[in-house]
mmCIF file of C-alpha atoms and ligand atoms in Angstrom:
data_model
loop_
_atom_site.group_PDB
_atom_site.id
_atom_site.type_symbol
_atom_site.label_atom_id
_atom_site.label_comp_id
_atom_site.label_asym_id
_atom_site.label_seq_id
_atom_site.Cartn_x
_atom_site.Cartn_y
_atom_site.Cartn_z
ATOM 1 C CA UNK A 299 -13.284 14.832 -0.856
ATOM 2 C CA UNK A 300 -13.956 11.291 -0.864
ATOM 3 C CA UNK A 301 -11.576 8.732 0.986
ATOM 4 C CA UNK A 302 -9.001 7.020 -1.036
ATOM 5 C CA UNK A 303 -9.725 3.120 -0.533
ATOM 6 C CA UNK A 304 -13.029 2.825 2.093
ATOM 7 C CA UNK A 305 -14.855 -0.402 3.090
ATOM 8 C CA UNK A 306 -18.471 0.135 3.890
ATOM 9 C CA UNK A 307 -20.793 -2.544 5.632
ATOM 10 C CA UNK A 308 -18.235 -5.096 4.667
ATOM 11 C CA UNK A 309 -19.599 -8.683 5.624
ATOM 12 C CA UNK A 310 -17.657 -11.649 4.734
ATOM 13 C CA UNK A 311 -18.271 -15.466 5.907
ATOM 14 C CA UNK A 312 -16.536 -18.607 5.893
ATOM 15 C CA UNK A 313 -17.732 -21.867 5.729
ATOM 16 C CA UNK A 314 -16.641 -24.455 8.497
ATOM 17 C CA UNK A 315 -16.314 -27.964 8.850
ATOM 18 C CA UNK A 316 -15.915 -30.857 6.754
ATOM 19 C CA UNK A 317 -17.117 -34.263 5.635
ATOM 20 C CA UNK A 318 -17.797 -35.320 8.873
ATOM 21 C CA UNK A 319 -18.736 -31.766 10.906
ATOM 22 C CA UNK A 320 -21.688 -30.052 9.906
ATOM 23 C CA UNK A 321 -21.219 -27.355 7.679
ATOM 24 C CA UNK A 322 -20.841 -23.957 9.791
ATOM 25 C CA UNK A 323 -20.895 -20.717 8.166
ATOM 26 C CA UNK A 324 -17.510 -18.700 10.141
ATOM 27 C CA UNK A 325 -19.431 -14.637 9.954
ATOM 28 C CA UNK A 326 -15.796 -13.174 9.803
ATOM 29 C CA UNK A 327 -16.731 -9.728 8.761
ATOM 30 C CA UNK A 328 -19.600 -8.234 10.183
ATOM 31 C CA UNK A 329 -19.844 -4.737 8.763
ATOM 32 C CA UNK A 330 -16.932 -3.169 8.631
ATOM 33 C CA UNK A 331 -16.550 0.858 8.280
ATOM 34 C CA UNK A 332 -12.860 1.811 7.386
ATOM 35 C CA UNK A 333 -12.125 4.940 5.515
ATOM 36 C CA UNK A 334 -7.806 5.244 4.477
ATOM 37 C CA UNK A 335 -7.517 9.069 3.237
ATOM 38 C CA UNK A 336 -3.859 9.974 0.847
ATOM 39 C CA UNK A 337 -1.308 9.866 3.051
ATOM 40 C CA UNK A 338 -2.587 8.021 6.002
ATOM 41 C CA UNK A 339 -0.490 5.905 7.952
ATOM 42 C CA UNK A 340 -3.227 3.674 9.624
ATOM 43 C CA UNK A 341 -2.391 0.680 12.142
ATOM 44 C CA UNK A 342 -4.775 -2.472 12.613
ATOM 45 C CA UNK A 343 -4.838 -4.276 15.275
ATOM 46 C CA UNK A 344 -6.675 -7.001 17.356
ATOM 47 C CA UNK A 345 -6.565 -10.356 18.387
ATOM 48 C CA UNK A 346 -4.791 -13.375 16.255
ATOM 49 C CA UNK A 347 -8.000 -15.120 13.864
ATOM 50 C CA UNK A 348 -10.179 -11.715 14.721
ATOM 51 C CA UNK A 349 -10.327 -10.834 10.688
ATOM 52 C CA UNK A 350 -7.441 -8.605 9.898
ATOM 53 C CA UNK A 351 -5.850 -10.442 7.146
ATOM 54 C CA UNK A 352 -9.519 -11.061 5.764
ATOM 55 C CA UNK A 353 -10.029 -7.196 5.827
ATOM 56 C CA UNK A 354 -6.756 -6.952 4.306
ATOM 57 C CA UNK A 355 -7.768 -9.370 1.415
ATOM 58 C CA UNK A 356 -11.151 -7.671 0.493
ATOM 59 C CA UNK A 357 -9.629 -4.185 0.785
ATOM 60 C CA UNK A 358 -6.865 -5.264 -1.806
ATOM 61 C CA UNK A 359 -9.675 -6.904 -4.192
ATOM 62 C CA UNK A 360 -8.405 -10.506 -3.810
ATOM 63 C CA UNK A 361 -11.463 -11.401 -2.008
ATOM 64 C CA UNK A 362 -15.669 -10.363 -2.480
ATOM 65 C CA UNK A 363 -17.272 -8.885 0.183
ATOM 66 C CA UNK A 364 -20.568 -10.718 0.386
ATOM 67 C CA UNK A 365 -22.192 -7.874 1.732
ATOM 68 C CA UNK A 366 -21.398 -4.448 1.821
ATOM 69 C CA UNK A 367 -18.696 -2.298 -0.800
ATOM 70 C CA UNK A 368 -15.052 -1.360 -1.208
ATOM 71 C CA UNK A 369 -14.516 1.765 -2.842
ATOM 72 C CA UNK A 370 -11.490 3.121 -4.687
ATOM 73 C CA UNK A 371 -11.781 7.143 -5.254
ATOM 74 C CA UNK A 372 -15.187 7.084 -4.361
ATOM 75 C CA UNK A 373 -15.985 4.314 -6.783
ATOM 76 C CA UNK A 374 -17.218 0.697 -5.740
ATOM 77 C CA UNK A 375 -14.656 -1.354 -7.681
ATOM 78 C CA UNK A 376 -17.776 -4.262 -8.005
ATOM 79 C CA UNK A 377 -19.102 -1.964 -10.835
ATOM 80 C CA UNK A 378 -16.008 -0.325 -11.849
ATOM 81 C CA UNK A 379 -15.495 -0.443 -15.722
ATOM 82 C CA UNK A 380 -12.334 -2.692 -16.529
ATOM 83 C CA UNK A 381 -10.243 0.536 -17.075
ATOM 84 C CA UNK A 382 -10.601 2.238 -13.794
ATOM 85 C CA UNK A 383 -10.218 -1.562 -12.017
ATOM 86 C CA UNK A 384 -6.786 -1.865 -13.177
ATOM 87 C CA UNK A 385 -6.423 1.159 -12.126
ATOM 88 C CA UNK A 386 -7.218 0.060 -9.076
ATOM 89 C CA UNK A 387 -5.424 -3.083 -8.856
ATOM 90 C CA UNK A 388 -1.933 -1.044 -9.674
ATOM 91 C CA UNK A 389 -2.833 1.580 -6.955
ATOM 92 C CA UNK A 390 -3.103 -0.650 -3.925
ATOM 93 C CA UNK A 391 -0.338 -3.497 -3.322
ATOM 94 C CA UNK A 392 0.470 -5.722 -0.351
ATOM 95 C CA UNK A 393 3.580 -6.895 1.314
ATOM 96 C CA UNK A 394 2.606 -10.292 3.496
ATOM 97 C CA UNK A 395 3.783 -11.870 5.985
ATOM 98 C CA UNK A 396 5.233 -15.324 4.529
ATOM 99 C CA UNK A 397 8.064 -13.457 1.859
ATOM 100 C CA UNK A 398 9.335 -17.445 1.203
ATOM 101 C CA UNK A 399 5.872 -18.266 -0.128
ATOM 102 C CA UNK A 400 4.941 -15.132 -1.952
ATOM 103 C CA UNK A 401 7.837 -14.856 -4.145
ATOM 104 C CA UNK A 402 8.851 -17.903 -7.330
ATOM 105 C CA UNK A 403 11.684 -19.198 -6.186
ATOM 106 C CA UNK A 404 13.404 -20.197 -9.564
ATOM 107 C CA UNK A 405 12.751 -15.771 -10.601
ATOM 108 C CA UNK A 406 15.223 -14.033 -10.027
ATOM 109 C CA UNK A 407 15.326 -10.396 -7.520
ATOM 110 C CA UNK A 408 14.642 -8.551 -10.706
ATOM 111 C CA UNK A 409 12.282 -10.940 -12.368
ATOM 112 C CA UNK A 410 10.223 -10.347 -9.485
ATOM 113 C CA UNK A 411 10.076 -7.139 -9.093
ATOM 114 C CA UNK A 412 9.215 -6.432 -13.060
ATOM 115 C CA UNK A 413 6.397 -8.499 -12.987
ATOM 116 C CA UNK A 414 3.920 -5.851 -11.834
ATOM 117 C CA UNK A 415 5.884 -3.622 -14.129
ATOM 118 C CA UNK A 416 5.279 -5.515 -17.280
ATOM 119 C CA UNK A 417 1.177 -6.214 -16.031
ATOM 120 C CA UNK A 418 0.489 -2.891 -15.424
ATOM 121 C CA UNK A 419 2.633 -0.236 -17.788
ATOM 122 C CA UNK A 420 3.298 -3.337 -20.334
ATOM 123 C CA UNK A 421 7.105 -2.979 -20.285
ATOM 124 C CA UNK A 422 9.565 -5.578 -22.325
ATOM 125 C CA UNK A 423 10.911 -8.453 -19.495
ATOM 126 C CA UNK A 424 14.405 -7.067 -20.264
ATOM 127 C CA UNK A 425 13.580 -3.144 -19.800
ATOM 128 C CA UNK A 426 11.232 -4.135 -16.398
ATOM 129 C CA UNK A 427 14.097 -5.765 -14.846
ATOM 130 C CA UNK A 428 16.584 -2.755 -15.707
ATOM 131 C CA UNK A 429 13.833 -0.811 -14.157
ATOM 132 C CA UNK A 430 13.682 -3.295 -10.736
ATOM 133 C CA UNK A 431 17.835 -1.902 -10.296
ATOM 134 C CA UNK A 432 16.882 1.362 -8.779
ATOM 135 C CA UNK A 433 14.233 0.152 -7.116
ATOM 136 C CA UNK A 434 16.023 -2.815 -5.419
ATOM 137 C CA UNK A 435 18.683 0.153 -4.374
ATOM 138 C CA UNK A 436 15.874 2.415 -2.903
ATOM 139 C CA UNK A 437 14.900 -0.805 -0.419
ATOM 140 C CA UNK A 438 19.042 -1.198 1.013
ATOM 141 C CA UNK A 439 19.600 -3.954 -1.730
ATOM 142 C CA UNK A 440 22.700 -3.651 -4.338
ATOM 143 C CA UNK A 441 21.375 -3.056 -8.157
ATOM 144 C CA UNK A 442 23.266 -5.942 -8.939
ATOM 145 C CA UNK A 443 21.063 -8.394 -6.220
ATOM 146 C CA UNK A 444 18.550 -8.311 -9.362
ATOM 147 C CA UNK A 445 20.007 -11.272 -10.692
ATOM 148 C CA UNK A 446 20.043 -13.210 -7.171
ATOM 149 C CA UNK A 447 17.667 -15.962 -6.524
ATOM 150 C CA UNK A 448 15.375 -16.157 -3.295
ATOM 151 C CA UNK A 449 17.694 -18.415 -1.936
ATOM 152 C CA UNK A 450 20.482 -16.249 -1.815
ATOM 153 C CA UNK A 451 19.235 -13.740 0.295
ATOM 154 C CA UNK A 452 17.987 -13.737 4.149
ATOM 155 C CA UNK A 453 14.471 -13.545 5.236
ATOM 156 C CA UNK A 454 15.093 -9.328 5.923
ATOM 157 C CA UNK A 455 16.541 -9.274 2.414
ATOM 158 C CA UNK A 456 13.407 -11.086 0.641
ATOM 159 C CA UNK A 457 10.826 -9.011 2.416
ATOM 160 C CA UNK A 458 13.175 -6.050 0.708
ATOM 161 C CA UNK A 459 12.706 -7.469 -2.465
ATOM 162 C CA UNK A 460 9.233 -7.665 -1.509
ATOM 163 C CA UNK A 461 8.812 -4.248 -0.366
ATOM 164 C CA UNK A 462 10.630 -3.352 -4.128
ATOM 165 C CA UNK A 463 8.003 -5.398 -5.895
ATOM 166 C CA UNK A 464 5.082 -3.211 -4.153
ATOM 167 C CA UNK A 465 6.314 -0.438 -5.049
ATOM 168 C CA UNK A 466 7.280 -0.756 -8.283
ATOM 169 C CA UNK A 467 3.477 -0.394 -10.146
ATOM 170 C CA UNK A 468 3.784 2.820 -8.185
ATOM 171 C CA UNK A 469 1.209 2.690 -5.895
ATOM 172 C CA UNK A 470 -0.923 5.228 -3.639
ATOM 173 C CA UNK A 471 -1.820 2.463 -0.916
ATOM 174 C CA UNK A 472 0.466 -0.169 0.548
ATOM 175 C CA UNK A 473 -0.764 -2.823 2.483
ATOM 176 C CA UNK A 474 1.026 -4.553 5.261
ATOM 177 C CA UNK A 475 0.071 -7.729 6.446
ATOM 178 C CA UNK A 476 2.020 -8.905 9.503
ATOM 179 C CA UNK A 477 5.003 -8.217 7.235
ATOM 180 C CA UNK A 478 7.805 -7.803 9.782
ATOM 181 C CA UNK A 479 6.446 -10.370 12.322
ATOM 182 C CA UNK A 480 8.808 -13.074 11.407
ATOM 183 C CA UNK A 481 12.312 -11.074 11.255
ATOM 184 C CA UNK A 482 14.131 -10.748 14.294
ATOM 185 C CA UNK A 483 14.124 -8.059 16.690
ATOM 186 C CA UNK A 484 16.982 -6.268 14.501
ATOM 187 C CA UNK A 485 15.998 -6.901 11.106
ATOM 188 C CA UNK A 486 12.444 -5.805 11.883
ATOM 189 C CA UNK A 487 13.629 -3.027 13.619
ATOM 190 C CA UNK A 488 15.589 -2.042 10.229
ATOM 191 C CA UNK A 489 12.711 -2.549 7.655
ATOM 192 C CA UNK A 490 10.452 -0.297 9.948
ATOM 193 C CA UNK A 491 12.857 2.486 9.421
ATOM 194 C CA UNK A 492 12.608 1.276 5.715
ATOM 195 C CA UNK A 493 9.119 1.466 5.387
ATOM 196 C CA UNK A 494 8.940 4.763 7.589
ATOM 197 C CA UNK A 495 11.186 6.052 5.029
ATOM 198 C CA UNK A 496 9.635 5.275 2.113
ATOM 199 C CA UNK A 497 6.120 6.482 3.529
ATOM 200 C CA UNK A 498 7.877 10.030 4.369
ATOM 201 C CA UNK A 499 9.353 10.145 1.282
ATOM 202 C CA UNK A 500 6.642 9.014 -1.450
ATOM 203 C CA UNK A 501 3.404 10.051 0.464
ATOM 204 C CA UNK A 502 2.026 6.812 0.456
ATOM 205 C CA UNK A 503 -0.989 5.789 2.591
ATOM 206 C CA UNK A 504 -0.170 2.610 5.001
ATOM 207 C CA UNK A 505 -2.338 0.367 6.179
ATOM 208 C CA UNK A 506 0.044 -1.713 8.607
ATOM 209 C CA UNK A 507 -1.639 -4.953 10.111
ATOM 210 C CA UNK A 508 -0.082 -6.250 12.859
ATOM 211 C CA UNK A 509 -0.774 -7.790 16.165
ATOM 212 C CA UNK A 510 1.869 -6.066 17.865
ATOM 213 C CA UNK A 511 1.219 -2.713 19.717
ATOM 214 C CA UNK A 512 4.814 -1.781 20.380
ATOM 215 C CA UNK A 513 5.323 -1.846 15.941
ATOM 216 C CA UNK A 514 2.184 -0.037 15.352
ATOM 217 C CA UNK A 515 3.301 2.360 18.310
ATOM 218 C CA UNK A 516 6.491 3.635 16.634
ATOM 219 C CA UNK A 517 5.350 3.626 13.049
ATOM 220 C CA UNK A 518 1.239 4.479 13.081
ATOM 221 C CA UNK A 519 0.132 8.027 13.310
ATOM 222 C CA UNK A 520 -3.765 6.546 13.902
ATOM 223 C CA UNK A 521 -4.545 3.038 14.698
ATOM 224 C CA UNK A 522 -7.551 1.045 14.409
ATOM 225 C CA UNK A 523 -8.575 -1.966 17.088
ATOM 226 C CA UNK A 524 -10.633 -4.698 15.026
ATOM 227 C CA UNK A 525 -12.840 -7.074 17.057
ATOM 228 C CA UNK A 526 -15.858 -9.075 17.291
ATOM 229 C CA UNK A 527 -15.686 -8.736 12.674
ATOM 230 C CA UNK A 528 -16.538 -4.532 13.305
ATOM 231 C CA UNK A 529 -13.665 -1.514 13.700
ATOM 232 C CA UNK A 530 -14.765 -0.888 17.513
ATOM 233 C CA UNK A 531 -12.098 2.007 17.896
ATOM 234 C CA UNK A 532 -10.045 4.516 15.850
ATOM 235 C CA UNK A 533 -7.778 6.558 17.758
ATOM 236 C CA UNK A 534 -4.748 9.018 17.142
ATOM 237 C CA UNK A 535 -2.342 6.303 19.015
ATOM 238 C CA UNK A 536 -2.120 3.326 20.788
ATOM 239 C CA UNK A 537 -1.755 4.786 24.626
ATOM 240 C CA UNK A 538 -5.525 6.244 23.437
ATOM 241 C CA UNK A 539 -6.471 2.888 22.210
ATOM 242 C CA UNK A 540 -5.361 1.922 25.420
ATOM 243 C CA UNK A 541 -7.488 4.007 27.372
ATOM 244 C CA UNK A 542 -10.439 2.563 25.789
ATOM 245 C CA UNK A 543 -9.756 -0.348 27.917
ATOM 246 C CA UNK A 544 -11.397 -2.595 25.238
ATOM 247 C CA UNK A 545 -10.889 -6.285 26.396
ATOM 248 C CA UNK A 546 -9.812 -7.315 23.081
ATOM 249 C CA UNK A 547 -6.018 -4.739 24.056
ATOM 250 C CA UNK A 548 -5.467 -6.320 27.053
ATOM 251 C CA UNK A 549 -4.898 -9.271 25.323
ATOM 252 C CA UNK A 550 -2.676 -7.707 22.818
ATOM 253 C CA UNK A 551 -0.792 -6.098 25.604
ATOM 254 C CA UNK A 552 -0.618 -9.150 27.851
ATOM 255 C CA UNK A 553 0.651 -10.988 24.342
ATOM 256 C CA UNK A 554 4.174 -8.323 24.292
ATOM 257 C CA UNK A 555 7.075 -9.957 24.243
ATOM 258 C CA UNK A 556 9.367 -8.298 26.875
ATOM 259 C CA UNK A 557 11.135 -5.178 25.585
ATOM 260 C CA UNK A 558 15.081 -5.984 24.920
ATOM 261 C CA UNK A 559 17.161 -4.880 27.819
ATOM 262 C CA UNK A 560 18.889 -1.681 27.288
ATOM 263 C CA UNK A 561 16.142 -0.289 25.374
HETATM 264 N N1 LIG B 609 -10.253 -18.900 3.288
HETATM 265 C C1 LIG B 609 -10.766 -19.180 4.490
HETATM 266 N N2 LIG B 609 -11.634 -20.201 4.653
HETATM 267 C C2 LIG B 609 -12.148 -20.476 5.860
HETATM 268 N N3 LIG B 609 -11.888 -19.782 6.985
HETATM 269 C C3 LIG B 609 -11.024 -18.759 6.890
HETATM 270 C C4 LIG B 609 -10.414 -18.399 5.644
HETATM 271 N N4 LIG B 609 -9.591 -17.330 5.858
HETATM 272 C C5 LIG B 609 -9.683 -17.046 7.164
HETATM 273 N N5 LIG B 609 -10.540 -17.885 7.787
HETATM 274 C C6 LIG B 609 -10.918 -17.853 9.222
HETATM 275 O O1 LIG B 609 -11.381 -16.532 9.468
HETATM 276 C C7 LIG B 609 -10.949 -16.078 10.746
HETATM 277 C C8 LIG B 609 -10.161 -14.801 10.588
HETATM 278 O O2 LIG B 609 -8.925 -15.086 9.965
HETATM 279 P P1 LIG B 609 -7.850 -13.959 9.614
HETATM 280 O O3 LIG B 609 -8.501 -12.917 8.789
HETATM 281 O O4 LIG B 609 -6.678 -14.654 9.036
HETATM 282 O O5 LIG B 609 -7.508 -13.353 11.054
HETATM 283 P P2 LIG B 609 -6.232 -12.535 11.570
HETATM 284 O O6 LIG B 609 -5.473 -12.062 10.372
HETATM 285 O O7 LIG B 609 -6.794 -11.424 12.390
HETATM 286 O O8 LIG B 609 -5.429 -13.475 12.425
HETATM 287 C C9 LIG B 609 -10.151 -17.222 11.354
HETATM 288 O O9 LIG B 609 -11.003 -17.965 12.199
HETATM 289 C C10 LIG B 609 -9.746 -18.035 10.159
HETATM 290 O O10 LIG B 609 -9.575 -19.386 10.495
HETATM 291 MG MG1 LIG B 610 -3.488 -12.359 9.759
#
């Protein structure tokens, strides 16, 4: 059976500098192998500017490899026909980071969260946002938060409403970029259990990107260690990805906050 989502020989560049630097071409990628079977709940980690959220981006389809293939089902989505690409698109959704800058702030909760609905099942505005009330429920938000603004609720609340929105095209693949970095210790403590939930429950495969062992510790049953643009280790959890004694985790250990007393 062939993997769900898989990057093979991935290679993507950037190009550096500016009007007054020579032009430098930033080899980000450099041949990434990462297979995500159904029902995987993979970590990534690896040093801040190392490539994850550029993996991320080319696994979703929001950026071109310039070398190498992503593959949906066994099928490279460069020459998949426009059918199966939507299909595609629908199947794998992200929750980032920044939840103030992905969302419109003059939608509302439920605006928001049936705009995937009406793109990919073509549902009336008025019956997608009835649909978003159950959904905003399953996430620990009130049915009736659908007709909030992003103003009105806290940063934990919005990455909620982002976690509703994901889910809502009803997806096989979920990817998490960073997405709990910038609550606090409690809140991110409470959307893990969230997400850990919702994985159990729906059978979802995770990719969870995140610079932070201790997260990918208590949520990852596998965990990947990016660096130097390849996947350099795969193991079943993080004390084995310790054990490896790759350079690139003593940094991410030495970068732990301290653990919160009584804990
Ligand atoms: N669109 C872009 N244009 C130019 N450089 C980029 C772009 N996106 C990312 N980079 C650079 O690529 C490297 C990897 O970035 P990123 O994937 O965001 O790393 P990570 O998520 O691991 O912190 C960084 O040096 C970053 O500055
Ligand atoms: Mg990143």
């Amino acid at each position: 059976m062939s993997a769900l989502l898989s990057l093979k020989n991935v290679h993507r560049r950037y190009r550096r500098g500016g009007f007054f630097t020579r032009t430098e071409m930033l080899h980000v990628l450099r041949g990434v192998d990462l297979e995500l079977e159904e029902g995987a709940s993979l970590g990534l980690v690896g040093r801040s500017g190392c490539g994850k959220s550029t993996l991320g981006r080319v696994a979703l389809g929001l950026e071109r490899p310039d070398k190498g293939s992503v593959c949906f089902r066994g099928e490279d989505i460069a020459a998949s026909d426009p059918a199966s690409y939507a299909e595609f698109r629908r199947s794998v959704q992200v929750v980032f980071q920044n939840v103030q800058n992905s969302v419109n702030p003059r939608m509302t909760a439920g605006e928001i969260v049936a705009e995937p609905m009406r793109n990919f099942f073509g549902l009336s505005k008025a019956e997608a946002v009835e649909r978003s009330r159950p959904l905003l429920e399953q996430v620990g938000l009130k049915a009736s938060d659908a007709d909030k603004r992003p103003t009105q609720f806290s940063g934990g609340e919005l990455q909620r409403v982002c976690i509703a929105r994901a889910l809502a095209p009803k997806p096989r693949v979920v990817v998490f970029d960073e997405a709990v970095s910038s609550l606090d210790m409690l809140v991110q403590a409470r959307v893990l259990s969230l997400i850990e939930h919702i994985r159990d429950e729906q059978g979802l495969a995770f990719l969870f990107i995140s610079h932070d062992l201790r997260v990918v510790a208590g949520l990852c049953r596998e965990v990947a260690l990016m660096a130097d643009g390849v996947i350099a280790a795969r193991k079943s959890s993080v004390k084995e990805l310790v054990a490896t004694g790759h350079p690139a985790i003593g940094e991410l250990l030495a970068s732990l906050p301290p653990a919160a007393p009584g804990r």
